[in-house]
Amino acid sequence: MPYSTYIFDLDGTLLDTLGDLAASVNYAMSTHHLPEHSVDEVRMMVGNGVRKLMERAIPDGAANPCFDETFATFRHHYMEHQLDTTRPYDGIIETLQELKRRGCRTAVVSNKFDAATKSLCNHFFSGLIDVAIGENEAAGIHKKPAPDTVFEAIRLLGVSREEAVYVGDSDVDIATAQASGIPCISVLWGFRNREFLIAHGATTLIGSPTELLFD
C-alpha cells in the first residue's frame, strides 16, 4: 500500500471507546429518567457524532423536551470519563510508530467533538499523530461524511490527496473517503462487521493494524 499519508477515523479504528461512550450515554439517560441501552445497542448508534448518538439514544430524539439537558449531561460526563476504559486496539501503537519511522504523515478526523478528539489523541498518541480534527461546525467544518475534515487535515499536513488513504471502520468512513476522492481501507476490528462494511461499499478490508505496513 504505497501511501505517504494516513488519515484515520478515531472511535472503532484507533481507539476502543465503546465502553466509555455507553457508560456516559446511560449515565445521562438514568439522570434524566430515560431508558438505558445495552453496549451492543450503543455500538449501532455511534459513527455520526455525539449529537446524533444521543438523538438515537433518547426517545423521540431532538424532539424530546429533555434532549438538550440530557445531551449536556452526556457531554459533561464523557469529558470527565473518556479515559476510564478506552484504549488503543492491539497493534495500533506499534503500527503508528512504524509509519512515523518510515516518514509517513498521519492525521485523525473524527465526528467526536473537537475537544475530546484532540484530548484523546494527545493522551494516547502524542508524537504519533500530526493533526487531529473533531466535530466543529461553528468553525465551518462540517462533520463526516462531508469531506471537510479530510480536506482540512490534508491542508494542515501540506500534502496532496494523491498521497493519502483513509482508514476507518464504518459506512460513514467509506462515504467520507468517497466524498474526499481518496481510497478507503476498512478495518474489521471496529464497531461494524465484514458483512455490514461490504454491503456499504467497502472494497479493501484488513483484519490487523499491521496490514497497513505491507507493501
PDB file of N, CA, C and O in Angstrom, residues 119-194:
ATOM      1  N   SER A 119      -8.003  15.798  22.841  1.00  0.00           N
ATOM      2  CA  SER A 119      -7.586  15.300  24.149  1.00  0.00           C
ATOM      3  C   SER A 119      -7.178  13.835  24.083  1.00  0.00           C
ATOM      4  O   SER A 119      -6.135  13.431  24.617  1.00  0.00           O
ATOM      5  N   LEU A 120      -7.985  13.017  23.411  1.00  0.00           N
ATOM      6  CA  LEU A 120      -7.681  11.588  23.316  1.00  0.00           C
ATOM      7  C   LEU A 120      -6.423  11.341  22.486  1.00  0.00           C
ATOM      8  O   LEU A 120      -5.584  10.506  22.848  1.00  0.00           O
ATOM      9  N   CYS A 121      -6.269  12.058  21.384  1.00  0.00           N
ATOM     10  CA  CYS A 121      -5.071  11.869  20.555  1.00  0.00           C
ATOM     11  C   CYS A 121      -3.816  12.297  21.299  1.00  0.00           C
ATOM     12  O   CYS A 121      -2.773  11.634  21.212  1.00  0.00           O
ATOM     13  N   ASN A 122      -3.910  13.389  22.040  1.00  0.00           N
ATOM     14  CA  ASN A 122      -2.752  13.837  22.808  1.00  0.00           C
ATOM     15  C   ASN A 122      -2.400  12.836  23.898  1.00  0.00           C
ATOM     16  O   ASN A 122      -1.220  12.575  24.167  1.00  0.00           O
ATOM     17  N   HIS A 123      -3.425  12.245  24.512  1.00  0.00           N
ATOM     18  CA  HIS A 123      -3.180  11.308  25.611  1.00  0.00           C
ATOM     19  C   HIS A 123      -2.576   9.999  25.115  1.00  0.00           C
ATOM     20  O   HIS A 123      -1.588   9.506  25.686  1.00  0.00           O
ATOM     21  N   PHE A 124      -3.150   9.441  24.055  1.00  0.00           N
ATOM     22  CA  PHE A 124      -2.731   8.111  23.608  1.00  0.00           C
ATOM     23  C   PHE A 124      -1.663   8.121  22.517  1.00  0.00           C
ATOM     24  O   PHE A 124      -0.884   7.170  22.410  1.00  0.00           O
ATOM     25  N   PHE A 125      -1.638   9.187  21.706  1.00  0.00           N
ATOM     26  CA  PHE A 125      -0.808   9.153  20.502  1.00  0.00           C
ATOM     27  C   PHE A 125       0.114  10.359  20.380  1.00  0.00           C
ATOM     28  O   PHE A 125       0.429  10.794  19.269  1.00  0.00           O
ATOM     29  N   SER A 126       0.567  10.881  21.496  1.00  0.00           N
ATOM     30  CA  SER A 126       1.457  12.040  21.454  1.00  0.00           C
ATOM     31  C   SER A 126       2.698  11.726  20.615  1.00  0.00           C
ATOM     32  O   SER A 126       3.375  10.727  20.830  1.00  0.00           O
ATOM     33  N   GLY A 127       2.966  12.584  19.638  1.00  0.00           N
ATOM     34  CA  GLY A 127       4.116  12.390  18.768  1.00  0.00           C
ATOM     35  C   GLY A 127       3.876  11.446  17.619  1.00  0.00           C
ATOM     36  O   GLY A 127       4.742  11.293  16.747  1.00  0.00           O
ATOM     37  N   LEU A 128       2.711  10.787  17.585  1.00  0.00           N
ATOM     38  CA  LEU A 128       2.414   9.813  16.536  1.00  0.00           C
ATOM     39  C   LEU A 128       1.353  10.304  15.552  1.00  0.00           C
ATOM     40  O   LEU A 128       1.252   9.775  14.449  1.00  0.00           O
ATOM     41  N   ILE A 129       0.551  11.282  15.955  1.00  0.00           N
ATOM     42  CA  ILE A 129      -0.482  11.859  15.097  1.00  0.00           C
ATOM     43  C   ILE A 129      -0.140  13.328  14.874  1.00  0.00           C
ATOM     44  O   ILE A 129      -0.012  14.099  15.815  1.00  0.00           O
ATOM     45  N   ASP A 130      -0.005  13.709  13.608  1.00  0.00           N
ATOM     46  CA  ASP A 130       0.405  15.078  13.288  1.00  0.00           C
ATOM     47  C   ASP A 130      -0.729  16.077  13.409  1.00  0.00           C
ATOM     48  O   ASP A 130      -0.516  17.225  13.813  1.00  0.00           O
ATOM     49  N   VAL A 131      -1.943  15.667  13.049  1.00  0.00           N
ATOM     50  CA  VAL A 131      -3.097  16.563  13.044  1.00  0.00           C
ATOM     51  C   VAL A 131      -4.305  15.800  13.566  1.00  0.00           C
ATOM     52  O   VAL A 131      -4.526  14.646  13.167  1.00  0.00           O
ATOM     53  N   ALA A 132      -5.088  16.410  14.461  1.00  0.00           N
ATOM     54  CA  ALA A 132      -6.318  15.805  14.972  1.00  0.00           C
ATOM     55  C   ALA A 132      -7.446  16.819  14.839  1.00  0.00           C
ATOM     56  O   ALA A 132      -7.342  17.945  15.336  1.00  0.00           O
ATOM     57  N   ILE A 133      -8.512  16.409  14.172  1.00  0.00           N
ATOM     58  CA  ILE A 133      -9.641  17.306  13.911  1.00  0.00           C
ATOM     59  C   ILE A 133     -10.934  16.599  14.291  1.00  0.00           C
ATOM     60  O   ILE A 133     -11.206  15.487  13.828  1.00  0.00           O
ATOM     61  N   GLY A 134     -11.745  17.245  15.126  1.00  0.00           N
ATOM     62  CA  GLY A 134     -13.042  16.709  15.501  1.00  0.00           C
ATOM     63  C   GLY A 134     -14.172  17.580  15.010  1.00  0.00           C
ATOM     64  O   GLY A 134     -13.966  18.541  14.267  1.00  0.00           O
ATOM     65  N   GLU A 135     -15.370  17.237  15.430  1.00  0.00           N
ATOM     66  CA  GLU A 135     -16.558  17.983  15.016  1.00  0.00           C
ATOM     67  C   GLU A 135     -16.470  19.428  15.487  1.00  0.00           C
ATOM     68  O   GLU A 135     -16.247  19.708  16.664  1.00  0.00           O
ATOM     69  N   ASN A 136     -16.621  20.371  14.566  1.00  0.00           N
ATOM     70  CA  ASN A 136     -16.525  21.790  14.900  1.00  0.00           C
ATOM     71  C   ASN A 136     -17.321  22.589  13.874  1.00  0.00           C
ATOM     72  O   ASN A 136     -16.764  23.341  13.081  1.00  0.00           O
ATOM     73  N   GLU A 137     -18.622  22.400  13.884  1.00  0.00           N
ATOM     74  CA  GLU A 137     -19.483  23.069  12.910  1.00  0.00           C
ATOM     75  C   GLU A 137     -19.384  24.583  13.028  1.00  0.00           C
ATOM     76  O   GLU A 137     -19.532  25.298  12.037  1.00  0.00           O
ATOM     77  N   ALA A 138     -19.109  25.093  14.237  1.00  0.00           N
ATOM     78  CA  ALA A 138     -19.013  26.539  14.425  1.00  0.00           C
ATOM     79  C   ALA A 138     -17.881  27.144  13.608  1.00  0.00           C
ATOM     80  O   ALA A 138     -17.927  28.323  13.244  1.00  0.00           O
ATOM     81  N   ALA A 139     -16.861  26.346  13.312  1.00  0.00           N
ATOM     82  CA  ALA A 139     -15.728  26.824  12.514  1.00  0.00           C
ATOM     83  C   ALA A 139     -15.963  26.607  11.025  1.00  0.00           C
ATOM     84  O   ALA A 139     -15.059  26.841  10.212  1.00  0.00           O
ATOM     85  N   GLY A 140     -17.157  26.152  10.653  1.00  0.00           N
ATOM     86  CA  GLY A 140     -17.470  25.934   9.249  1.00  0.00           C
ATOM     87  C   GLY A 140     -16.937  24.623   8.705  1.00  0.00           C
ATOM     88  O   GLY A 140     -16.888  24.427   7.490  1.00  0.00           O
ATOM     89  N   ILE A 141     -16.517  23.717   9.601  1.00  0.00           N
ATOM     90  CA  ILE A 141     -16.022  22.407   9.192  1.00  0.00           C
ATOM     91  C   ILE A 141     -17.115  21.388   9.512  1.00  0.00           C
ATOM     92  O   ILE A 141     -17.362  21.071  10.671  1.00  0.00           O
ATOM     93  N   HIS A 142     -17.778  20.904   8.479  1.00  0.00           N
ATOM     94  CA  HIS A 142     -18.914  20.016   8.673  1.00  0.00           C
ATOM     95  C   HIS A 142     -18.442  18.591   8.950  1.00  0.00           C
ATOM     96  O   HIS A 142     -17.407  18.141   8.454  1.00  0.00           O
ATOM     97  N   LYS A 143     -19.219  17.885   9.727  1.00  0.00           N
ATOM     98  CA  LYS A 143     -18.827  16.549  10.138  1.00  0.00           C
ATOM     99  C   LYS A 143     -18.947  15.562   8.984  1.00  0.00           C
ATOM    100  O   LYS A 143     -19.630  15.805   7.988  1.00  0.00           O
ATOM    101  N   LYS A 144     -18.258  14.438   9.142  1.00  0.00           N
ATOM    102  CA  LYS A 144     -18.347  13.362   8.161  1.00  0.00           C
ATOM    103  C   LYS A 144     -19.800  12.854   8.055  1.00  0.00           C
ATOM    104  O   LYS A 144     -20.507  12.891   9.047  1.00  0.00           O
ATOM    105  N   PRO A 145     -20.235  12.457   6.847  1.00  0.00           N
ATOM    106  CA  PRO A 145     -19.445  12.117   5.661  1.00  0.00           C
ATOM    107  C   PRO A 145     -19.072  13.277   4.759  1.00  0.00           C
ATOM    108  O   PRO A 145     -18.524  13.031   3.676  1.00  0.00           O
ATOM    109  N   ALA A 146     -19.378  14.518   5.138  1.00  0.00           N
ATOM    110  CA  ALA A 146     -18.832  15.642   4.374  1.00  0.00           C
ATOM    111  C   ALA A 146     -17.306  15.533   4.382  1.00  0.00           C
ATOM    112  O   ALA A 146     -16.723  15.078   5.369  1.00  0.00           O
ATOM    113  N   PRO A 147     -16.636  15.963   3.324  1.00  0.00           N
ATOM    114  CA  PRO A 147     -15.184  15.793   3.246  1.00  0.00           C
ATOM    115  C   PRO A 147     -14.392  16.866   3.971  1.00  0.00           C
ATOM    116  O   PRO A 147     -13.157  16.846   3.945  1.00  0.00           O
ATOM    117  N   ASP A 148     -15.069  17.783   4.664  1.00  0.00           N
ATOM    118  CA  ASP A 148     -14.396  18.962   5.228  1.00  0.00           C
ATOM    119  C   ASP A 148     -13.225  18.613   6.138  1.00  0.00           C
ATOM    120  O   ASP A 148     -12.152  19.232   6.031  1.00  0.00           O
ATOM    121  N   THR A 149     -13.423  17.654   7.051  1.00  0.00           N
ATOM    122  CA  THR A 149     -12.342  17.345   7.993  1.00  0.00           C
ATOM    123  C   THR A 149     -11.155  16.720   7.283  1.00  0.00           C
ATOM    124  O   THR A 149      -9.998  16.987   7.634  1.00  0.00           O
ATOM    125  N   VAL A 150     -11.413  15.912   6.267  1.00  0.00           N
ATOM    126  CA  VAL A 150     -10.328  15.318   5.492  1.00  0.00           C
ATOM    127  C   VAL A 150      -9.574  16.396   4.728  1.00  0.00           C
ATOM    128  O   VAL A 150      -8.330  16.438   4.744  1.00  0.00           O
ATOM    129  N   PHE A 151     -10.299  17.287   4.073  1.00  0.00           N
ATOM    130  CA  PHE A 151      -9.646  18.359   3.323  1.00  0.00           C
ATOM    131  C   PHE A 151      -8.830  19.261   4.258  1.00  0.00           C
ATOM    132  O   PHE A 151      -7.735  19.707   3.906  1.00  0.00           O
ATOM    133  N   GLU A 152      -9.368  19.525   5.461  1.00  0.00           N
ATOM    134  CA  GLU A 152      -8.632  20.352   6.413  1.00  0.00           C
ATOM    135  C   GLU A 152      -7.372  19.645   6.887  1.00  0.00           C
ATOM    136  O   GLU A 152      -6.302  20.269   7.030  1.00  0.00           O
ATOM    137  N   ALA A 153      -7.459  18.340   7.126  1.00  0.00           N
ATOM    138  CA  ALA A 153      -6.273  17.586   7.534  1.00  0.00           C
ATOM    139  C   ALA A 153      -5.210  17.616   6.440  1.00  0.00           C
ATOM    140  O   ALA A 153      -4.022  17.815   6.721  1.00  0.00           O
ATOM    141  N   ILE A 154      -5.638  17.411   5.197  1.00  0.00           N
ATOM    142  CA  ILE A 154      -4.698  17.444   4.074  1.00  0.00           C
ATOM    143  C   ILE A 154      -4.038  18.813   3.965  1.00  0.00           C
ATOM    144  O   ILE A 154      -2.824  18.925   3.729  1.00  0.00           O
ATOM    145  N   ARG A 155      -4.840  19.863   4.152  1.00  0.00           N
ATOM    146  CA  ARG A 155      -4.284  21.225   4.095  1.00  0.00           C
ATOM    147  C   ARG A 155      -3.248  21.444   5.199  1.00  0.00           C
ATOM    148  O   ARG A 155      -2.148  21.965   4.949  1.00  0.00           O
ATOM    149  N   LEU A 156      -3.590  21.048   6.417  1.00  0.00           N
ATOM    150  CA  LEU A 156      -2.670  21.257   7.536  1.00  0.00           C
ATOM    151  C   LEU A 156      -1.407  20.413   7.410  1.00  0.00           C
ATOM    152  O   LEU A 156      -0.322  20.826   7.840  1.00  0.00           O
ATOM    153  N   LEU A 157      -1.532  19.237   6.818  1.00  0.00           N
ATOM    154  CA  LEU A 157      -0.367  18.377   6.626  1.00  0.00           C
ATOM    155  C   LEU A 157       0.513  18.849   5.476  1.00  0.00           C
ATOM    156  O   LEU A 157       1.682  18.458   5.383  1.00  0.00           O
ATOM    157  N   GLY A 158      -0.059  19.659   4.590  1.00  0.00           N
ATOM    158  CA  GLY A 158       0.697  20.135   3.444  1.00  0.00           C
ATOM    159  C   GLY A 158       0.964  19.056   2.414  1.00  0.00           C
ATOM    160  O   GLY A 158       2.032  19.033   1.781  1.00  0.00           O
ATOM    161  N   VAL A 159      -0.008  18.154   2.225  1.00  0.00           N
ATOM    162  CA  VAL A 159       0.138  17.055   1.269  1.00  0.00           C
ATOM    163  C   VAL A 159      -0.978  17.148   0.230  1.00  0.00           C
ATOM    164  O   VAL A 159      -1.860  18.001   0.320  1.00  0.00           O
ATOM    165  N   SER A 160      -0.953  16.258  -0.751  1.00  0.00           N
ATOM    166  CA  SER A 160      -1.998  16.201  -1.757  1.00  0.00           C
ATOM    167  C   SER A 160      -2.871  14.972  -1.526  1.00  0.00           C
ATOM    168  O   SER A 160      -2.460  14.013  -0.872  1.00  0.00           O
ATOM    169  N   ARG A 161      -4.060  14.995  -2.100  1.00  0.00           N
ATOM    170  CA  ARG A 161      -4.962  13.853  -1.964  1.00  0.00           C
ATOM    171  C   ARG A 161      -4.370  12.584  -2.583  1.00  0.00           C
ATOM    172  O   ARG A 161      -4.650  11.477  -2.126  1.00  0.00           O
ATOM    173  N   GLU A 162      -3.554  12.760  -3.609  1.00  0.00           N
ATOM    174  CA  GLU A 162      -2.977  11.608  -4.293  1.00  0.00           C
ATOM    175  C   GLU A 162      -2.048  10.802  -3.395  1.00  0.00           C
ATOM    176  O   GLU A 162      -1.781   9.626  -3.669  1.00  0.00           O
ATOM    177  N   GLU A 163      -1.569  11.421  -2.330  1.00  0.00           N
ATOM    178  CA  GLU A 163      -0.655  10.742  -1.406  1.00  0.00           C
ATOM    179  C   GLU A 163      -1.377  10.036  -0.273  1.00  0.00           C
ATOM    180  O   GLU A 163      -0.762   9.290   0.489  1.00  0.00           O
ATOM    181  N   ALA A 164      -2.687  10.261  -0.154  1.00  0.00           N
ATOM    182  CA  ALA A 164      -3.399   9.912   1.081  1.00  0.00           C
ATOM    183  C   ALA A 164      -4.324   8.712   0.932  1.00  0.00           C
ATOM    184  O   ALA A 164      -4.853   8.428  -0.146  1.00  0.00           O
ATOM    185  N   VAL A 165      -4.534   8.038   2.056  1.00  0.00           N
ATOM    186  CA  VAL A 165      -5.531   6.987   2.172  1.00  0.00           C
ATOM    187  C   VAL A 165      -6.300   7.216   3.469  1.00  0.00           C
ATOM    188  O   VAL A 165      -5.753   7.739   4.442  1.00  0.00           O
ATOM    189  N   TYR A 166      -7.582   6.841   3.442  1.00  0.00           N
ATOM    190  CA  TYR A 166      -8.438   6.982   4.620  1.00  0.00           C
ATOM    191  C   TYR A 166      -8.621   5.600   5.247  1.00  0.00           C
ATOM    192  O   TYR A 166      -8.861   4.615   4.534  1.00  0.00           O
ATOM    193  N   VAL A 167      -8.550   5.540   6.574  1.00  0.00           N
ATOM    194  CA  VAL A 167      -8.686   4.276   7.298  1.00  0.00           C
ATOM    195  C   VAL A 167      -9.815   4.428   8.320  1.00  0.00           C
ATOM    196  O   VAL A 167      -9.750   5.295   9.194  1.00  0.00           O
ATOM    197  N   GLY A 168     -10.850   3.585   8.198  1.00  0.00           N
ATOM    198  CA  GLY A 168     -11.975   3.692   9.117  1.00  0.00           C
ATOM    199  C   GLY A 168     -12.725   2.384   9.278  1.00  0.00           C
ATOM    200  O   GLY A 168     -12.398   1.381   8.642  1.00  0.00           O
ATOM    201  N   ASP A 169     -13.751   2.412  10.127  1.00  0.00           N
ATOM    202  CA  ASP A 169     -14.449   1.166  10.488  1.00  0.00           C
ATOM    203  C   ASP A 169     -15.934   1.171  10.165  1.00  0.00           C
ATOM    204  O   ASP A 169     -16.643   0.243  10.553  1.00  0.00           O
ATOM    205  N   SER A 170     -16.432   2.193   9.461  1.00  0.00           N
ATOM    206  CA  SER A 170     -17.880   2.301   9.319  1.00  0.00           C
ATOM    207  C   SER A 170     -18.304   2.719   7.922  1.00  0.00           C
ATOM    208  O   SER A 170     -17.481   3.097   7.082  1.00  0.00           O
ATOM    209  N   ASP A 171     -19.619   2.670   7.702  1.00  0.00           N
ATOM    210  CA  ASP A 171     -20.186   3.163   6.449  1.00  0.00           C
ATOM    211  C   ASP A 171     -19.962   4.663   6.290  1.00  0.00           C
ATOM    212  O   ASP A 171     -19.768   5.157   5.176  1.00  0.00           O
ATOM    213  N   VAL A 172     -19.970   5.392   7.395  1.00  0.00           N
ATOM    214  CA  VAL A 172     -19.689   6.832   7.342  1.00  0.00           C
ATOM    215  C   VAL A 172     -18.282   7.075   6.821  1.00  0.00           C
ATOM    216  O   VAL A 172     -18.045   7.993   6.023  1.00  0.00           O
ATOM    217  N   ASP A 173     -17.338   6.243   7.244  1.00  0.00           N
ATOM    218  CA  ASP A 173     -15.963   6.400   6.788  1.00  0.00           C
ATOM    219  C   ASP A 173     -15.818   6.100   5.300  1.00  0.00           C
ATOM    220  O   ASP A 173     -15.089   6.794   4.576  1.00  0.00           O
ATOM    221  N   ILE A 174     -16.512   5.080   4.837  1.00  0.00           N
ATOM    222  CA  ILE A 174     -16.491   4.755   3.404  1.00  0.00           C
ATOM    223  C   ILE A 174     -17.034   5.934   2.605  1.00  0.00           C
ATOM    224  O   ILE A 174     -16.446   6.358   1.600  1.00  0.00           O
ATOM    225  N   ALA A 175     -18.158   6.491   3.048  1.00  0.00           N
ATOM    226  CA  ALA A 175     -18.763   7.630   2.357  1.00  0.00           C
ATOM    227  C   ALA A 175     -17.869   8.861   2.418  1.00  0.00           C
ATOM    228  O   ALA A 175     -17.784   9.632   1.455  1.00  0.00           O
ATOM    229  N   THR A 176     -17.183   9.052   3.533  1.00  0.00           N
ATOM    230  CA  THR A 176     -16.279  10.194   3.679  1.00  0.00           C
ATOM    231  C   THR A 176     -15.120  10.096   2.706  1.00  0.00           C
ATOM    232  O   THR A 176     -14.741  11.084   2.057  1.00  0.00           O
ATOM    233  N   ALA A 177     -14.526   8.915   2.600  1.00  0.00           N
ATOM    234  CA  ALA A 177     -13.424   8.717   1.654  1.00  0.00           C
ATOM    235  C   ALA A 177     -13.892   8.963   0.221  1.00  0.00           C
ATOM    236  O   ALA A 177     -13.196   9.622  -0.566  1.00  0.00           O
ATOM    237  N   GLN A 178     -15.067   8.461  -0.121  1.00  0.00           N
ATOM    238  CA  GLN A 178     -15.602   8.670  -1.462  1.00  0.00           C
ATOM    239  C   GLN A 178     -15.814  10.156  -1.736  1.00  0.00           C
ATOM    240  O   GLN A 178     -15.460  10.656  -2.818  1.00  0.00           O
ATOM    241  N   ALA A 179     -16.378  10.872  -0.759  1.00  0.00           N
ATOM    242  CA  ALA A 179     -16.617  12.305  -0.934  1.00  0.00           C
ATOM    243  C   ALA A 179     -15.314  13.088  -1.044  1.00  0.00           C
ATOM    244  O   ALA A 179     -15.271  14.146  -1.680  1.00  0.00           O
ATOM    245  N   SER A 180     -14.261  12.558  -0.432  1.00  0.00           N
ATOM    246  CA  SER A 180     -12.958  13.226  -0.433  1.00  0.00           C
ATOM    247  C   SER A 180     -12.113  12.875  -1.650  1.00  0.00           C
ATOM    248  O   SER A 180     -11.075  13.490  -1.878  1.00  0.00           O
ATOM    249  N   GLY A 181     -12.526  11.842  -2.377  1.00  0.00           N
ATOM    250  CA  GLY A 181     -11.774  11.422  -3.546  1.00  0.00           C
ATOM    251  C   GLY A 181     -10.492  10.689  -3.234  1.00  0.00           C
ATOM    252  O   GLY A 181      -9.529  10.758  -4.000  1.00  0.00           O
ATOM    253  N   ILE A 182     -10.473   9.965  -2.109  1.00  0.00           N
ATOM    254  CA  ILE A 182      -9.290   9.184  -1.751  1.00  0.00           C
ATOM    255  C   ILE A 182      -9.693   7.749  -1.444  1.00  0.00           C
ATOM    256  O   ILE A 182     -10.850   7.482  -1.102  1.00  0.00           O
ATOM    257  N   PRO A 183      -8.759   6.791  -1.551  1.00  0.00           N
ATOM    258  CA  PRO A 183      -9.085   5.392  -1.260  1.00  0.00           C
ATOM    259  C   PRO A 183      -9.442   5.190   0.211  1.00  0.00           C
ATOM    260  O   PRO A 183      -9.043   5.982   1.070  1.00  0.00           O
ATOM    261  N   CYS A 184     -10.173   4.119   0.467  1.00  0.00           N
ATOM    262  CA  CYS A 184     -10.563   3.788   1.838  1.00  0.00           C
ATOM    263  C   CYS A 184     -10.148   2.367   2.175  1.00  0.00           C
ATOM    264  O   CYS A 184     -10.378   1.438   1.400  1.00  0.00           O
ATOM    265  N   ILE A 185      -9.525   2.214   3.337  1.00  0.00           N
ATOM    266  CA  ILE A 185      -9.255   0.901   3.909  1.00  0.00           C
ATOM    267  C   ILE A 185     -10.193   0.727   5.096  1.00  0.00           C
ATOM    268  O   ILE A 185     -10.194   1.534   6.026  1.00  0.00           O
ATOM    269  N   SER A 186     -11.013  -0.315   5.053  1.00  0.00           N
ATOM    270  CA  SER A 186     -11.971  -0.576   6.128  1.00  0.00           C
ATOM    271  C   SER A 186     -11.406  -1.626   7.071  1.00  0.00           C
ATOM    272  O   SER A 186     -10.899  -2.657   6.625  1.00  0.00           O
ATOM    273  N   VAL A 187     -11.502  -1.367   8.384  1.00  0.00           N
ATOM    274  CA  VAL A 187     -10.919  -2.267   9.374  1.00  0.00           C
ATOM    275  C   VAL A 187     -11.996  -3.159   9.970  1.00  0.00           C
ATOM    276  O   VAL A 187     -13.160  -2.761  10.103  1.00  0.00           O
ATOM    277  N   LEU A 188     -11.597  -4.377  10.322  1.00  0.00           N
ATOM    278  CA  LEU A 188     -12.543  -5.379  10.804  1.00  0.00           C
ATOM    279  C   LEU A 188     -12.539  -5.537  12.326  1.00  0.00           C
ATOM    280  O   LEU A 188     -13.256  -6.393  12.838  1.00  0.00           O
ATOM    281  N   TRP A 189     -11.770  -4.747  13.036  1.00  0.00           N
ATOM    282  CA  TRP A 189     -11.739  -4.874  14.495  1.00  0.00           C
ATOM    283  C   TRP A 189     -12.625  -3.824  15.176  1.00  0.00           C
ATOM    284  O   TRP A 189     -12.679  -3.760  16.392  1.00  0.00           O
ATOM    285  N   GLY A 190     -13.325  -2.999  14.399  1.00  0.00           N
ATOM    286  CA  GLY A 190     -14.071  -1.884  14.969  1.00  0.00           C
ATOM    287  C   GLY A 190     -15.517  -2.186  15.287  1.00  0.00           C
ATOM    288  O   GLY A 190     -15.880  -3.304  15.680  1.00  0.00           O
ATOM    289  N   PHE A 191     -16.389  -1.183  15.070  1.00  0.00           N
ATOM    290  CA  PHE A 191     -17.774  -1.263  15.514  1.00  0.00           C
ATOM    291  C   PHE A 191     -18.705  -1.920  14.499  1.00  0.00           C
ATOM    292  O   PHE A 191     -19.874  -2.149  14.786  1.00  0.00           O
ATOM    293  N   ARG A 192     -18.232  -2.200  13.272  1.00  0.00           N
ATOM    294  CA  ARG A 192     -19.061  -2.809  12.243  1.00  0.00           C
ATOM    295  C   ARG A 192     -18.370  -4.062  11.719  1.00  0.00           C
ATOM    296  O   ARG A 192     -17.144  -4.126  11.631  1.00  0.00           O
ATOM    297  N   ASN A 193     -19.164  -5.061  11.282  1.00  0.00           N
ATOM    298  CA  ASN A 193     -18.576  -6.313  10.822  1.00  0.00           C
ATOM    299  C   ASN A 193     -18.370  -6.319   9.303  1.00  0.00           C
ATOM    300  O   ASN A 193     -18.774  -5.391   8.595  1.00  0.00           O
ATOM    301  N   ARG A 194     -17.742  -7.388   8.817  1.00  0.00           N
ATOM    302  CA  ARG A 194     -17.400  -7.504   7.405  1.00  0.00           C
ATOM    303  C   ARG A 194     -18.637  -7.369   6.505  1.00  0.00           C
ATOM    304  O   ARG A 194     -18.619  -6.646   5.496  1.00  0.00           O
TER     305      ARG A 194
END
